[in-house]
Amino acid sequence: MAHFRLSQCAKLFLWPLFGPWPLLGYGCTMDDTGSYHRLSAELFRAPRKALTPEETAFLKVPNNASARASLEFITSKPHVAGTAGDLEMAEYVKTTFEKVGIAAVLDPQKVLLTYPVSSSLELLDVSGKMVAKASLAEDTLDSDPTTHTWWRNHTFNGYSPSGEVTAPIVYANYGLPEDFAALEEAGVEVKGSIVLMRYGECFRGLKAMNAQKAGALASIIYSDPEEDGYAKGSVYPYGPWRPKSSVQRGSIQFISLCAGDPTRAYSPHGMDVEKLCGFSSKELIPQIPVLPISYGDALVFLESLGGKEAPNNFRGALNITYRFGPTKGHYKVRVKVENRFQSSPVWNVIGTIPGSLPADLDQPVVLGNHRDAWVYGAADPNSGTAQLLEVARGLGQLLRTGWKPLRTIYLCSWSGEEYGLLGSTAWGEVHESILRRALAYVNVDTGVSGPHFRASGTPSLAQLLGDVLGHVQHPESKKPLSEHWSGKLYSLGSGSDYTIFIDHLGIPSLDMAFSPRDAQYGVYHSVYDSFTWMATEGDPDFTYHVAMAQLWGLVSLRLAGTHALQAPLPMNLSIQAEAIEAYIAEIKENITSLDFRRLDEASSTFKAAAAKTMAEAAHLRQMGQKAPHEEVTALNERVGLVERQFLLSEGLPGRKWFRHCLQAPGLYTGYAAKTLPGIYEAIQAKHWDLAQSQILATALRVEAAAAYLAPSSWQSQITAWGEAADSLVASELVGSCRKQKLLFEEQLVAHGRPIQQPHHKYQGREVSAWWRKLSEPFCDLLPSLTLAAANHKPQWNNGCIQAKVGAAKACRGLVMACGPCVTPSLQSQFVSRRAFVQMWQEDLLRISKQELRKEANLQKKRLEELFQKAQDEFRKAVTWRKEARALKGAVDLERDNHEKLQKKIQELVRREKALRQQHAEEKE
């Protein structure tokens, strides 16, 4: 699916200045399609790390002959997801893994798929007579024998429903919301029409979604030559660009709402799509028929349009006058689509190289490429598949020499990606327990479709990428790739298999490719994406395949490490901190109605924590093999897992499956990333209350990341003992308690409860007293809320000071729960730090895992009870407020009645005086 038309999405620039390492920093601008970051501050200038003997040996293995042979076999027949060809290629990949010494298994996942039966598209005159008909077929080429295939006559969009519609046709440009707004402004009626749109600017499924929302009865999508046809250069077979009859197939699932199978049919564990995604299966795919066509077929329908002439931004490269429509002379268009929906298995292949770390300390590295294609997929995705097999060959060669990685490496060949990231999403959801400690996911989709290197990824991996690029030669100049790279690291949106890993699970991810300068190659998703195209136009010598395999392997080796030495991870969190600062500066520009102070403070706190952590990493790295093992372990634990802290427990507003608060695919772009998406989309919709709550929710996540990354130094030293003695149990306990605490705080934010003002009052009543009372027991839990007190709430500090510290168990609870707020006077109660650490270690060794798990369950139950009490107190507060308002209303009413009565009395008194005076006068 890889589609890199992200010209305006978030970018990170790394210029190779001042020696081997780049100069890093940020600056930003924002527009409707994403954010753009320019480096401005120097974050590091370290010498490039020399190649290890294992890395040098690996670089010698990938070769162009082997890559060519692999690609030629894989593209020898169509292998659409769920077909016999797909299964055959899965078996081929599995066998190849096993031949080089990597254990591999087939991982079938049951999903919903669609296949074409028949389709037609006709132009009808007033009488209903057909005057033109689209061929809906791609031409055969004598120079490319694989074009003689059944699939060339069966172009379709995955998940399009069947249907037949006859209606006028209108032209809606790229099908973006603003394009439909332009039609409405021009007085063009979309409701009840067939909408013709061109590919580009956003994911095709969102074009269908926008057309459906506008009331269209059907959609047609064509490839304009401006995008990837003759406007770019010579067309295939005389050049690399899209020929006249070429059709871009593709899924039209609403991928920006939720990735993966829209039915979750693979789940044996009771996964419910509505519970996971917040949408029913029906809401995740179009309910109107959608058909892709070539620009050769589109021409006659575009020429049939009448109405107003379209503006410049609606015009493509065809030699016609682009108009809004509808069709001239009351002509109509008849579109018929017949597709077959069926639940079928798709087959992932999972290769495993076990690491030397024990399971409770392991941080697996996952490599992934999808194998399924719309027809042959020589570029998308099987150039990446050939490269994955070269990486496997290189790693297999190292295994034969006795090498073993420190961390487990998974080599994953996904299926079902083209329909909506089905295989990778299924594996990630079903095996989330395996991935809860995963260090990174490194993806290659369309490995080679042009000569220009580009990458998207998590900012913390930027330094690693910059270093490795300096060790791989450019295929043509033989200079380091770093000298040819533009230096742009795009933010990850969606469109390939990294989506589940970064957007849902919070695992740092990287995606790499060689592509054309415009990042859109000419035969994308067509029958012409064949071995012949690759061998004549894409990468004739297969040298770019070798370069990508070398790059992919080096990144993986550096992340996985070697069993002979445990060193600090090659990740730079200071770059992540700079990125967060840039995201905030970008989004609040020209926004004066929102309060960003809490988020700014959280960003500064995270930046300081990141700087401290990176200084610690530099110190340990300088010590080399003399570095204390437990300190390196503790450091890598924090650095490798901190990305999870950016996940929102309830997900983004309106699309709960996407949980990362810093980046997500744009709601109306699908591919391109939006940074700070919850805030950005609320601002775009002018939902200011939602935007403010998202600012606070994001600030809470950044604060949590800062506290996770850099607890107090003495607490880190003590916690390291716990991680070394029983990391798995400690992680379960801390993770469970932290999740409960963060959920509790997010619920308070959602209900508008004050969490900063300890003396907030309403009508003289101190409504935060219940909060303070509820907070104090947190500090007595064991091991409770490791990071809870890091927010420095005064009432929490009081609870910590009151905690008992006499027994070893209470000491441990104090350290884990209240470290950041323990006073020097409390610390002085312990004879020495060494004795305190010794007490901690002895106590941990004495208590069994079973007892600790029982305690974790008990603390979880207590937290749930406390949370229930909080909810009860909140309901009481709401009741008090209602009663107070009712009482105030009654008092006001009584006051009004009293005033009226007083006036009546005064009037009666006045009248009585007047009568008495009159009576006196009469008597006289």
mmCIF file of C-alpha atoms in Angstrom, residues 80-84 86-87 344-346:
data_model
loop_
_atom_site.group_PDB
_atom_site.id
_atom_site.type_symbol
_atom_site.label_atom_id
_atom_site.label_comp_id
_atom_site.label_asym_id
_atom_site.label_seq_id
_atom_site.Cartn_x
_atom_site.Cartn_y
_atom_site.Cartn_z
ATOM 1 C CA VAL A 80 -3.527 -11.090 -4.252
ATOM 2 C CA ALA A 81 -4.178 -11.558 -0.530
ATOM 3 C CA GLY A 82 -6.021 -14.760 0.335
ATOM 4 C CA THR A 83 -5.465 -16.435 -3.052
ATOM 5 C CA ALA A 84 -3.511 -19.585 -3.897
ATOM 6 C CA ASP A 86 -0.475 -15.641 -1.849
ATOM 7 C CA LEU A 87 -0.169 -18.971 -0.008
ATOM 8 C CA SER A 344 -10.700 -15.996 3.990
ATOM 9 C CA PRO A 345 -7.367 -16.690 5.652
ATOM 10 C CA VAL A 346 -4.315 -14.609 4.886
#
